[in-house]
PDB file of C-alpha atoms in Angstrom:
ATOM      1  CA  MET A 394     -18.397 -10.055  65.954  1.00 64.00           C
ATOM      2  CA  LEU A 395     -17.731  -8.309  62.687  1.00 68.00           C
ATOM      3  CA  ASP A 396     -21.049  -6.356  62.836  1.00 72.00           C
ATOM      4  CA  GLY A 397     -21.362  -4.186  59.607  1.00 73.00           C
ATOM      5  CA  TYR A 398     -18.385  -5.873  58.260  1.00 79.00           C
ATOM      6  CA  GLY A 399     -20.136  -6.612  54.911  1.00 83.00           C
ATOM      7  CA  LEU A 400     -21.367  -2.895  54.563  1.00 89.00           C
ATOM      8  CA  HIS A 401     -19.975  -0.928  51.821  1.00 90.00           C
ATOM      9  CA  GLN A 402     -19.439   2.699  53.130  1.00 90.00           C
ATOM     10  CA  LEU A 403     -20.927   5.032  50.609  1.00 91.00           C
ATOM     11  CA  THR A 404     -21.002   8.984  50.976  1.00 91.00           C
ATOM     12  CA  TRP A 405     -23.580  10.803  48.816  1.00 91.00           C
ATOM     13  CA  ASP A 406     -22.276  14.249  48.609  1.00 87.00           C
ATOM     14  CA  ALA A 407     -23.754  15.913  45.918  1.00 83.00           C
ATOM     15  CA  CYS A 408     -26.725  15.364  43.716  1.00 79.00           C
ATOM     16  CA  ASN A 409     -24.931  14.541  40.567  1.00 83.00           C
ATOM     17  CA  GLU A 410     -21.908  12.916  42.034  1.00 83.00           C
ATOM     18  CA  ARG A 411     -20.855   9.598  40.268  1.00 84.00           C
ATOM     19  CA  PHE A 412     -19.892   6.669  42.607  1.00 82.00           C
ATOM     20  CA  GLY A 413     -16.469   5.498  41.389  1.00 75.00           C
ATOM     21  CA  ASP A 414     -16.395   2.065  43.083  1.00 75.00           C
ATOM     22  CA  VAL A 415     -17.950  -1.185  41.780  1.00 78.00           C
ATOM     23  CA  LEU A 416     -19.633  -2.867  44.840  1.00 89.00           C
ATOM     24  CA  VAL A 417     -19.866  -6.530  45.147  1.00 90.00           C
ATOM     25  CA  ALA A 418     -22.446  -8.984  46.264  1.00 89.00           C
ATOM     26  CA  SER A 419     -22.855 -12.876  46.304  1.00 84.00           C
ATOM     27  CA  PRO A 420     -25.732 -15.298  46.864  1.00 79.00           C
ATOM     28  CA  ALA A 421     -23.921 -16.689  49.805  1.00 76.00           C
ATOM     29  CA  ASP A 422     -24.030 -13.392  51.576  1.00 73.00           C
ATOM     30  CA  ALA A 423     -27.753 -12.754  52.133  1.00 65.00           C
ATOM     31  CA  CYS A 424     -28.229 -10.265  54.750  1.00 70.00           C
ATOM     32  CA  GLY A 425     -24.553 -10.296  55.050  1.00 80.00           C
ATOM     33  CA  ARG A 426     -23.559  -7.432  52.398  1.00 88.00           C
ATOM     34  CA  GLY A 427     -25.173  -4.005  51.863  1.00 92.00           C
ATOM     35  CA  ILE A 428     -24.567  -0.215  51.946  1.00 93.00           C
ATOM     36  CA  SER A 429     -23.853   1.955  54.902  1.00 93.00           C
ATOM     37  CA  LEU A 430     -24.989   5.428  53.581  1.00 93.00           C
ATOM     38  CA  ALA A 431     -23.959   8.865  54.609  1.00 93.00           C
ATOM     39  CA  VAL A 432     -25.926  11.775  53.027  1.00 93.00           C
ATOM     40  CA  ARG A 433     -24.101  15.188  52.828  1.00 91.00           C
ATOM     41  CA  GLN A 434     -24.918  18.417  51.674  1.00 88.00           C
ATOM     42  CA  ASN A 435     -22.099  21.042  51.127  1.00 85.00           C
ATOM     43  CA  GLY A 436     -19.917  18.846  53.223  1.00 85.00           C
ATOM     44  CA  ALA A 437     -22.158  18.798  56.191  1.00 91.00           C
ATOM     45  CA  ALA A 438     -24.527  16.099  57.271  1.00 91.00           C
ATOM     46  CA  ALA A 439     -27.878  16.177  55.889  1.00 91.00           C
ATOM     47  CA  ASN A 440     -30.906  16.340  58.244  1.00 93.00           C
ATOM     48  CA  LEU A 441     -33.385  13.753  56.406  1.00 92.00           C
ATOM     49  CA  THR A 442     -35.891  13.635  59.328  1.00 93.00           C
ATOM     50  CA  GLY A 443     -39.169  12.491  57.971  1.00 91.00           C
ATOM     51  CA  ALA A 444     -37.637  11.271  54.754  1.00 92.00           C
ATOM     52  CA  THR A 445     -37.703   7.839  53.516  1.00 93.00           C
ATOM     53  CA  VAL A 446     -34.531   6.366  51.622  1.00 94.00           C
ATOM     54  CA  TYR A 447     -34.725   3.568  49.011  1.00 95.00           C
ATOM     55  CA  PHE A 448     -32.486   1.122  47.442  1.00 94.00           C
ATOM     56  CA  VAL A 449     -33.502   0.656  44.022  1.00 93.00           C
ATOM     57  CA  TRP A 450     -31.909  -2.305  41.693  1.00 94.00           C
ATOM     58  CA  ARG A 451     -32.511  -3.940  38.339  1.00 93.00           C
ATOM     59  CA  TYR A 452     -30.695  -7.002  36.655  1.00 92.00           C
ATOM     60  CA  LYS A 453     -28.837  -5.303  33.443  1.00 88.00           C
ATOM     61  CA  VAL A 454     -29.467  -8.286  31.473  1.00 86.00           C
ATOM     62  CA  THR A 455     -32.912  -9.832  32.362  1.00 86.00           C
ATOM     63  CA  GLY A 456     -34.586  -6.553  33.624  1.00 87.00           C
ATOM     64  CA  GLU A 457     -35.572  -8.078  36.942  1.00 89.00           C
ATOM     65  CA  ARG A 458     -36.006  -5.283  39.452  1.00 89.00           C
ATOM     66  CA  GLY A 459     -36.748  -4.354  42.967  1.00 92.00           C
ATOM     67  CA  THR A 460     -36.889  -1.828  45.816  1.00 91.00           C
ATOM     68  CA  GLU A 461     -35.580  -2.123  49.360  1.00 92.00           C
ATOM     69  CA  PRO A 462     -36.067   0.510  52.175  1.00 94.00           C
ATOM     70  CA  PHE A 463     -33.033   1.754  53.953  1.00 95.00           C
ATOM     71  CA  SER A 464     -33.006   1.552  57.722  1.00 93.00           C
ATOM     72  CA  ALA A 465     -32.356   4.838  59.396  1.00 95.00           C
ATOM     73  CA  VAL A 466     -29.427   4.861  61.679  1.00 95.00           C
ATOM     74  CA  ASP A 467     -29.622   8.334  62.422  1.00 95.00           C
ATOM     75  CA  ALA A 468     -31.973  10.638  59.976  1.00 94.00           C
ATOM     76  CA  SER A 469     -31.026  13.727  61.442  1.00 93.00           C
ATOM     77  CA  ALA A 470     -27.337  12.989  60.477  1.00 94.00           C
ATOM     78  CA  GLY A 471     -28.270  11.547  57.197  1.00 93.00           C
ATOM     79  CA  THR A 472     -27.067   8.082  57.809  1.00 96.00           C
ATOM     80  CA  PHE A 473     -28.726   5.054  56.951  1.00 96.00           C
ATOM     81  CA  GLU A 474     -28.006   1.197  56.117  1.00 94.00           C
ATOM     82  CA  VAL A 475     -29.507  -1.545  53.901  1.00 93.00           C
ATOM     83  CA  TYR A 476     -28.892  -5.156  53.068  1.00 92.00           C
ATOM     84  CA  TYR A 477     -28.995  -6.576  49.800  1.00 91.00           C
ATOM     85  CA  PRO A 478     -32.019  -8.673  49.448  1.00 89.00           C
ATOM     86  CA  ALA A 479     -31.980 -12.173  48.496  1.00 85.00           C
ATOM     87  CA  ALA A 480     -33.815 -11.631  45.363  1.00 86.00           C
ATOM     88  CA  MET A 481     -30.958  -9.124  44.171  1.00 88.00           C
ATOM     89  CA  GLN A 482     -28.425 -11.914  44.842  1.00 84.00           C
ATOM     90  CA  GLY A 483     -30.309 -15.052  43.391  1.00 79.00           C
ATOM     91  CA  ALA A 484     -27.904 -15.079  40.259  1.00 81.00           C
ATOM     92  CA  GLU A 485     -24.713 -13.773  39.161  1.00 84.00           C
ATOM     93  CA  GLY A 486     -24.318 -10.842  36.879  1.00 89.00           C
ATOM     94  CA  ALA A 487     -24.071  -7.151  36.750  1.00 92.00           C
ATOM     95  CA  VAL A 488     -26.818  -5.323  38.770  1.00 93.00           C
ATOM     96  CA  GLN A 489     -27.774  -1.511  38.333  1.00 93.00           C
ATOM     97  CA  ALA A 490     -28.764   0.381  41.529  1.00 92.00           C
ATOM     98  CA  GLN A 491     -29.635   4.020  42.784  1.00 92.00           C
ATOM     99  CA  VAL A 492     -30.282   5.565  46.055  1.00 93.00           C
ATOM    100  CA  MET A 493     -33.638   7.309  45.864  1.00 92.00           C
ATOM    101  CA  VAL A 494     -34.946   9.823  48.696  1.00 93.00           C
ATOM    102  CA  SER A 495     -38.695  10.496  49.247  1.00 91.00           C
ATOM    103  CA  ARG A 496     -38.546  13.601  51.065  1.00 84.00           C
ATOM    104  CA  GLY A 497     -42.174  13.327  52.698  1.00 80.00           C
ATOM    105  CA  ASP A 498     -43.818  15.827  50.221  1.00 82.00           C
ATOM    106  CA  ASP A 499     -44.445  13.920  47.219  1.00 81.00           C
ATOM    107  CA  THR A 500     -41.028  14.731  45.956  1.00 86.00           C
ATOM    108  CA  TYR A 501     -38.262  12.542  45.244  1.00 89.00           C
ATOM    109  CA  ILE A 502     -34.257  12.746  44.052  1.00 90.00           C
ATOM    110  CA  SER A 503     -32.040   9.886  43.345  1.00 91.00           C
ATOM    111  CA  SER A 504     -28.421   9.411  42.891  1.00 92.00           C
ATOM    112  CA  ARG A 505     -26.326   8.494  39.745  1.00 91.00           C
ATOM    113  CA  VAL A 506     -26.593   4.822  38.773  1.00 92.00           C
ATOM    114  CA  PHE A 507     -23.818   2.548  40.053  1.00 92.00           C
ATOM    115  CA  THR A 508     -23.101  -1.215  39.620  1.00 92.00           C
ATOM    116  CA  ILE A 509     -23.061  -3.982  41.880  1.00 92.00           C
ATOM    117  CA  ARG A 510     -21.263  -7.032  40.663  1.00 92.00           C
ATOM    118  CA  VAL A 511     -23.127 -10.473  41.887  1.00 90.00           C
ATOM    119  CA  GLU A 512     -20.287 -12.962  41.994  1.00 87.00           C
ATOM    120  CA  PRO A 513     -20.894 -16.783  41.623  1.00 82.00           C
ATOM    121  CA  VAL A 514     -20.817 -19.067  44.514  1.00 75.00           C
ATOM    122  CA  VAL A 515     -17.853 -21.322  44.537  1.00 71.00           C
ATOM    123  CA  ILE A 516     -19.176 -23.619  47.292  1.00 62.00           C
ATOM    124  CA  GLY A 517     -22.831 -24.779  47.044  1.00 55.00           C
ATOM    125  CA  GLY A 518     -24.805 -22.923  44.585  1.00 49.00           C
ATOM    126  CA  LYS A 519     -28.032 -23.136  46.438  1.00 50.00           C
ATOM    127  CA  GLU A 520     -30.080 -19.975  46.629  1.00 50.00           C
ATOM    128  CA  HIS A 521     -30.397 -18.669  50.106  1.00 44.00           C
ATOM    129  CA  GLU A 522     -33.485 -17.091  51.848  1.00 47.00           C
ATOM    130  CA  ASP A 523     -32.991 -13.821  53.785  1.00 44.00           C
ATOM    131  CA  GLY A 524     -31.669 -14.305  57.228  1.00 39.00           C
ATOM    132  CA  PHE A 525     -29.326 -17.287  56.233  1.00 40.00           C
ATOM    133  CA  THR A 526     -25.744 -17.596  54.892  1.00 48.00           C
ATOM    134  CA  LEU A 527     -23.758 -20.465  53.709  1.00 48.00           C
ATOM    135  CA  PHE A 528     -22.018 -20.499  57.039  1.00 48.00           C
ATOM    136  CA  VAL A 529     -25.268 -21.249  58.715  1.00 51.00           C
ATOM    137  CA  ASP A 530     -25.899 -23.966  56.327  1.00 57.00           C
ATOM    138  CA  ALA A 531     -22.532 -25.604  56.834  1.00 53.00           C
ATOM    139  CA  ILE A 532     -23.186 -25.601  60.693  1.00 53.00           C
ATOM    140  CA  ASN A 533     -26.441 -27.253  60.211  1.00 58.00           C
ATOM    141  CA  ALA A 534     -25.052 -29.940  57.941  1.00 62.00           C
ATOM    142  CA  TYR A 535     -22.313 -30.490  60.650  1.00 56.00           C
ATOM    143  CA  GLU A 536     -25.016 -30.851  63.437  1.00 56.00           C
ATOM    144  CA  HIS A 537     -27.183 -33.197  61.593  1.00 61.00           C
ATOM    145  CA  ALA A 538     -24.418 -35.382  60.102  1.00 62.00           C
ATOM    146  CA  THR A 539     -25.464 -38.294  62.452  1.00 55.00           C
ATOM    147  CA  GLU A 540     -28.922 -38.078  61.022  1.00 57.00           C
ATOM    148  CA  ILE A 541     -27.974 -37.640  57.553  1.00 56.00           C
ATOM    149  CA  THR A 542     -25.507 -40.732  57.889  1.00 60.00           C
ATOM    150  CA  THR A 543     -28.547 -42.736  59.269  1.00 66.00           C
ATOM    151  CA  ASP A 544     -30.833 -41.860  56.348  1.00 65.00           C
ATOM    152  CA  ALA A 545     -28.002 -42.905  54.090  1.00 66.00           C
ATOM    153  CA  ALA A 546     -27.512 -46.096  55.583  1.00 66.00           C
ATOM    154  CA  ASP A 547     -31.171 -46.867  55.498  1.00 71.00           C
ATOM    155  CA  ALA A 548     -31.224 -45.910  51.862  1.00 72.00           C
ATOM    156  CA  ALA A 549     -28.385 -48.521  51.137  1.00 70.00           C
ATOM    157  CA  ASN A 550     -30.038 -51.143  53.154  1.00 73.00           C
ATOM    158  CA  SER A 551     -33.149 -50.706  50.917  1.00 76.00           C
ATOM    159  CA  ALA A 552     -31.445 -50.670  47.708  1.00 75.00           C
ATOM    160  CA  ALA A 553     -29.408 -53.936  48.824  1.00 73.00           C
ATOM    161  CA  GLN A 554     -32.734 -55.646  49.813  1.00 78.00           C
ATOM    162  CA  LEU A 555     -34.361 -54.882  46.410  1.00 77.00           C
ATOM    163  CA  ALA A 556     -31.105 -56.028  44.587  1.00 75.00           C
ATOM    164  CA  ASN A 557     -31.540 -59.304  46.445  1.00 76.00           C
ATOM    165  CA  THR A 558     -35.009 -59.755  45.684  1.00 82.00           C
ATOM    166  CA  ALA A 559     -34.564 -59.161  42.107  1.00 77.00           C
ATOM    167  CA  ARG A 560     -31.787 -61.559  42.030  1.00 77.00           C
ATOM    168  CA  GLU A 561     -33.940 -64.282  43.631  1.00 81.00           C
ATOM    169  CA  ASN A 562     -36.686 -63.566  41.060  1.00 79.00           C
ATOM    170  CA  LEU A 563     -34.298 -63.844  38.107  1.00 75.00           C
ATOM    171  CA  THR A 564     -32.898 -67.254  39.507  1.00 79.00           C
ATOM    172  CA  ALA A 565     -36.418 -68.759  40.077  1.00 79.00           C
ATOM    173  CA  ALA A 566     -37.307 -67.615  36.429  1.00 75.00           C
ATOM    174  CA  ALA A 567     -34.425 -69.402  35.293  1.00 75.00           C
ATOM    175  CA  GLU A 568     -35.073 -72.519  36.999  1.00 75.00           C
ATOM    176  CA  ARG A 569     -38.679 -72.542  35.728  1.00 76.00           C
ATOM    177  CA  GLY A 570     -37.239 -72.569  32.219  1.00 72.00           C
ATOM    178  CA  ASP A 571     -38.472 -69.131  31.410  1.00 70.00           C
ATOM    179  CA  PHE A 572     -35.275 -68.387  29.394  1.00 66.00           C
ATOM    180  CA  ASP A 573     -35.039 -71.746  27.313  1.00 66.00           C
ATOM    181  CA  GLY A 574     -36.661 -70.430  24.157  1.00 62.00           C
ATOM    182  CA  ALA A 575     -39.443 -72.712  24.078  1.00 64.00           C
ATOM    183  CA  ASP A 576     -42.146 -70.378  24.340  1.00 63.00           C
ATOM    184  CA  GLY A 577     -40.556 -67.968  21.736  1.00 59.00           C
ATOM    185  CA  VAL A 578     -41.909 -67.064  18.246  1.00 64.00           C
ATOM    186  CA  GLU A 579     -40.424 -68.800  15.568  1.00 68.00           C
ATOM    187  CA  GLY A 580     -37.795 -66.556  13.591  1.00 66.00           C
ATOM    188  CA  PHE A 581     -37.864 -65.954   9.679  1.00 66.00           C
ATOM    189  CA  SER A 582     -34.991 -65.340   7.791  1.00 74.00           C
ATOM    190  CA  PRO A 583     -35.598 -62.621   4.952  1.00 79.00           C
ATOM    191  CA  THR A 584     -34.152 -63.205   1.292  1.00 79.00           C
ATOM    192  CA  ALA A 585     -33.563 -60.696  -1.419  1.00 77.00           C
ATOM    193  CA  ILE A 586     -33.162 -61.707  -5.209  1.00 82.00           C
ATOM    194  CA  MET A 587     -32.142 -59.578  -8.341  1.00 76.00           C
ATOM    195  CA  THR A 588     -33.186 -60.374 -11.502  1.00 83.00           C
ATOM    196  CA  GLN A 589     -31.510 -59.084 -14.642  1.00 79.00           C
ATOM    197  CA  THR A 590     -34.111 -57.284 -17.075  1.00 83.00           C
ATOM    198  CA  GLU A 591     -33.590 -55.530 -20.415  1.00 79.00           C
ATOM    199  CA  GLY A 592     -34.406 -52.165 -18.799  1.00 76.00           C
ATOM    200  CA  GLY A 593     -32.396 -52.688 -15.698  1.00 78.00           C
ATOM    201  CA  CYS A 594     -33.246 -55.069 -12.987  1.00 81.00           C
ATOM    202  CA  THR A 595     -35.987 -56.465 -10.478  1.00 83.00           C
ATOM    203  CA  ILE A 596     -35.320 -56.674  -6.895  1.00 82.00           C
ATOM    204  CA  THR A 597     -37.729 -59.113  -4.793  1.00 82.00           C
ATOM    205  CA  ILE A 598     -37.506 -59.156  -1.016  1.00 82.00           C
ATOM    206  CA  THR A 599     -39.579 -61.789   0.990  1.00 82.00           C
ATOM    207  CA  ASP A 600     -39.788 -61.279   4.700  1.00 76.00           C
ATOM    208  CA  LYS A 601     -42.331 -62.398   7.425  1.00 73.00           C
ATOM    209  CA  ASN A 602     -44.796 -60.069   6.003  1.00 76.00           C
ATOM    210  CA  GLY A 603     -44.795 -61.177   2.459  1.00 80.00           C
ATOM    211  CA  THR A 604     -43.259 -60.433  -0.779  1.00 85.00           C
ATOM    212  CA  THR A 605     -42.143 -56.976  -2.195  1.00 81.00           C
ATOM    213  CA  THR A 606     -40.731 -56.236  -5.739  1.00 82.00           C
ATOM    214  CA  ALA A 607     -39.038 -53.067  -7.064  1.00 80.00           C
ATOM    215  CA  ASP A 608     -37.783 -52.405 -10.741  1.00 80.00           C
ATOM    216  CA  VAL A 609     -34.603 -50.395 -11.074  1.00 77.00           C
ATOM    217  CA  THR A 610     -34.196 -48.998 -14.536  1.00 78.00           C
ATOM    218  CA  LYS A 611     -31.066 -48.253 -16.384  1.00 73.00           C
ATOM    219  CA  GLY A 612     -30.032 -44.643 -16.251  1.00 70.00           C
ATOM    220  CA  VAL A 613     -30.442 -42.252 -19.449  1.00 69.00           C
ATOM    221  CA  LYS A 614     -27.561 -42.616 -22.012  1.00 72.00           C
ATOM    222  CA  GLY A 615     -25.342 -39.554 -21.621  1.00 71.00           C
ATOM    223  CA  ASP A 616     -24.440 -37.058 -24.105  1.00 77.00           C
ATOM    224  CA  LYS A 617     -21.659 -37.689 -26.673  1.00 79.00           C
ATOM    225  CA  GLY A 618     -18.424 -36.265 -25.399  1.00 75.00           C
ATOM    226  CA  ASP A 619     -16.379 -33.485 -27.238  1.00 79.00           C
ATOM    227  CA  THR A 620     -13.955 -34.523 -29.652  1.00 79.00           C
ATOM    228  CA  GLY A 621     -10.398 -34.711 -28.583  1.00 73.00           C
ATOM    229  CA  ASP A 622      -7.637 -32.130 -29.727  1.00 76.00           C
ATOM    230  CA  VAL A 623      -5.671 -33.132 -32.608  1.00 73.00           C
ATOM    231  CA  GLY A 624      -2.371 -34.405 -31.701  1.00 66.00           C
ATOM    232  CA  PRO A 625       0.929 -32.712 -32.900  1.00 74.00           C
ATOM    233  CA  GLN A 626       2.340 -33.159 -36.574  1.00 75.00           C
ATOM    234  CA  GLY A 627       5.292 -35.400 -37.048  1.00 67.00           C
ATOM    235  CA  PRO A 628       8.507 -34.284 -38.637  1.00 72.00           C
ATOM    236  CA  LYS A 629       8.930 -34.157 -42.293  1.00 72.00           C
ATOM    237  CA  GLY A 630      11.244 -37.069 -43.827  1.00 66.00           C
ATOM    238  CA  ASP A 631      14.426 -36.358 -45.475  1.00 70.00           C
ATOM    239  CA  THR A 632      14.545 -36.227 -49.362  1.00 69.00           C
ATOM    240  CA  GLY A 633      16.412 -39.230 -51.247  1.00 64.00           C
ATOM    241  CA  GLU A 634      19.478 -38.622 -53.221  1.00 69.00           C
ATOM    242  CA  GLN A 635      19.205 -38.648 -56.966  1.00 69.00           C
ATOM    243  CA  GLY A 636      20.728 -41.378 -58.865  1.00 62.00           C
ATOM    244  CA  PRO A 637      23.544 -41.231 -61.278  1.00 67.00           C
ATOM    245  CA  GLN A 638      22.826 -39.979 -64.957  1.00 64.00           C
ATOM    246  CA  GLY A 639      23.261 -42.568 -67.563  1.00 55.00           C
ATOM    247  CA  ILE A 640      25.765 -42.248 -70.442  1.00 54.00           C
ATOM    248  CA  GLN A 641      24.538 -41.159 -73.877  1.00 54.00           C
ATOM    249  CA  GLY A 642      24.841 -43.839 -76.502  1.00 54.00           C
ATOM    250  CA  GLU A 643      27.420 -43.328 -79.425  1.00 58.00           C
ATOM    251  CA  THR A 644      24.717 -44.121 -82.079  1.00 60.00           C
ATOM    252  CA  GLY A 645      22.414 -41.508 -81.139  1.00 62.00           C
ATOM    253  CA  ARG A 646      25.131 -38.813 -81.077  1.00 70.00           C
ATOM    254  CA  GLU A 647      26.271 -39.648 -84.495  1.00 73.00           C
ATOM    255  CA  VAL A 648      22.768 -39.350 -85.961  1.00 65.00           C
ATOM    256  CA  ARG A 649      22.353 -35.908 -84.615  1.00 74.00           C
ATOM    257  CA  LYS A 650      25.613 -34.891 -86.269  1.00 78.00           C
ATOM    258  CA  ALA A 651      24.582 -36.095 -89.587  1.00 75.00           C
ATOM    259  CA  ILE A 652      21.247 -34.311 -89.721  1.00 75.00           C
ATOM    260  CA  LEU A 653      22.869 -31.146 -88.654  1.00 77.00           C
ATOM    261  CA  ALA A 654      25.509 -31.550 -91.374  1.00 74.00           C
ATOM    262  CA  THR A 655      22.768 -32.295 -94.151  1.00 73.00           C
ATOM    263  CA  GLN A 656      20.646 -29.238 -93.036  1.00 70.00           C
ATOM    264  CA  ALA A 657      23.724 -27.186 -93.326  1.00 69.00           C
ATOM    265  CA  GLN A 658      24.560 -28.585 -96.885  1.00 69.00           C
ATOM    266  CA  GLN A 659      21.254 -27.906 -98.383  1.00 65.00           C
ATOM    267  CA  GLY A 660      21.212 -24.159 -97.101  1.00 61.00           C
ATOM    268  CA  LEU A 661      17.959 -23.513 -98.717  1.00 49.00           C
ATOM    269  CA  LYS A 662      14.902 -22.672 -96.704  1.00 48.00           C
ATOM    270  CA  GLY A 663      11.809 -24.822 -97.112  1.00 47.00           C
ATOM    271  CA  ARG A 664      13.654 -27.695 -99.119  1.00 49.00           C
ATOM    272  CA  LYS A 665      12.778 -31.166 -97.851  1.00 51.00           C
ATOM    273  CA  ALA A 666      15.328 -32.472 -95.515  1.00 49.00           C
ATOM    274  CA  ILE A 667      16.829 -35.541 -96.241  1.00 50.00           C
ATOM    275  CA  PRO A 668      15.930 -38.284 -93.825  1.00 55.00           C
ATOM    276  CA  ALA A 669      18.721 -39.138 -91.131  1.00 48.00           C
ATOM    277  CA  THR A 670      18.284 -42.820 -92.389  1.00 51.00           C
ATOM    278  CA  LEU A 671      19.995 -42.006 -95.827  1.00 49.00           C
ATOM    279  CA  VAL A 672      23.180 -40.723 -94.289  1.00 47.00           C
ATOM    280  CA  HIS A 673      23.419 -42.788 -91.606  1.00 48.00           C
ATOM    281  CA  LYS A 674      26.691 -44.963 -91.622  1.00 51.00           C
ATOM    282  CA  ALA A 675      26.482 -48.424 -90.406  1.00 49.00           C
TER     283      ALA A 675
END
């Protein structure tokens, strides 16, 4: 049933022909997937009697590589088949592959490189050896389910017995007074004291191992800060009003008139002027 179902039909019709398909493999399909190869020359079947055909592969990322010989279905008709080896399907990723023909006279010819995508395993994830599939593993697991169940029950019983033994030992230790603290080491509460000094402070710590002190000095005085900007100048005040002018006295005015009159009467330059007091009228 489904014989050859996992074989990808690949026709190699010319030396430099590029295979356009991306082939698929999976760790769950060891000896289940592969290539059914038909070699053609000018459209006719190539007679490869006496030749050996190899499947050459290499992981693109890791560089891991290998070679697997094709089995001849009919060498005279150029038909061969190969199943992907388990080593090539051990991990997901891109695999580069080639078909190489050894023609039996120390000459070789190979195809263009094509890609095989190894897909992840959805169920399980265990690497399978050649000749086994995930289906076979599932059948085996089903057939041995009774044995697995018995083993699991035995393991559970052993675990329960160990738990009961541990509980009994713990109860006996409590009854003996192993947890009353009588045999414990006396505790010690550490102390810490800080004393202010002229240059900073001294910290004294005392614990069960003794006393330790540490001096902490004050920090260096920082540089003087920059002078701040001058604030804005206030508005100028208003000028006060001028006071009223005083009234000129009558006496002063009469004296001035008398002096002017006397000087006019003399009329002579250089004559001594008459003192104002002589013509002043009381």
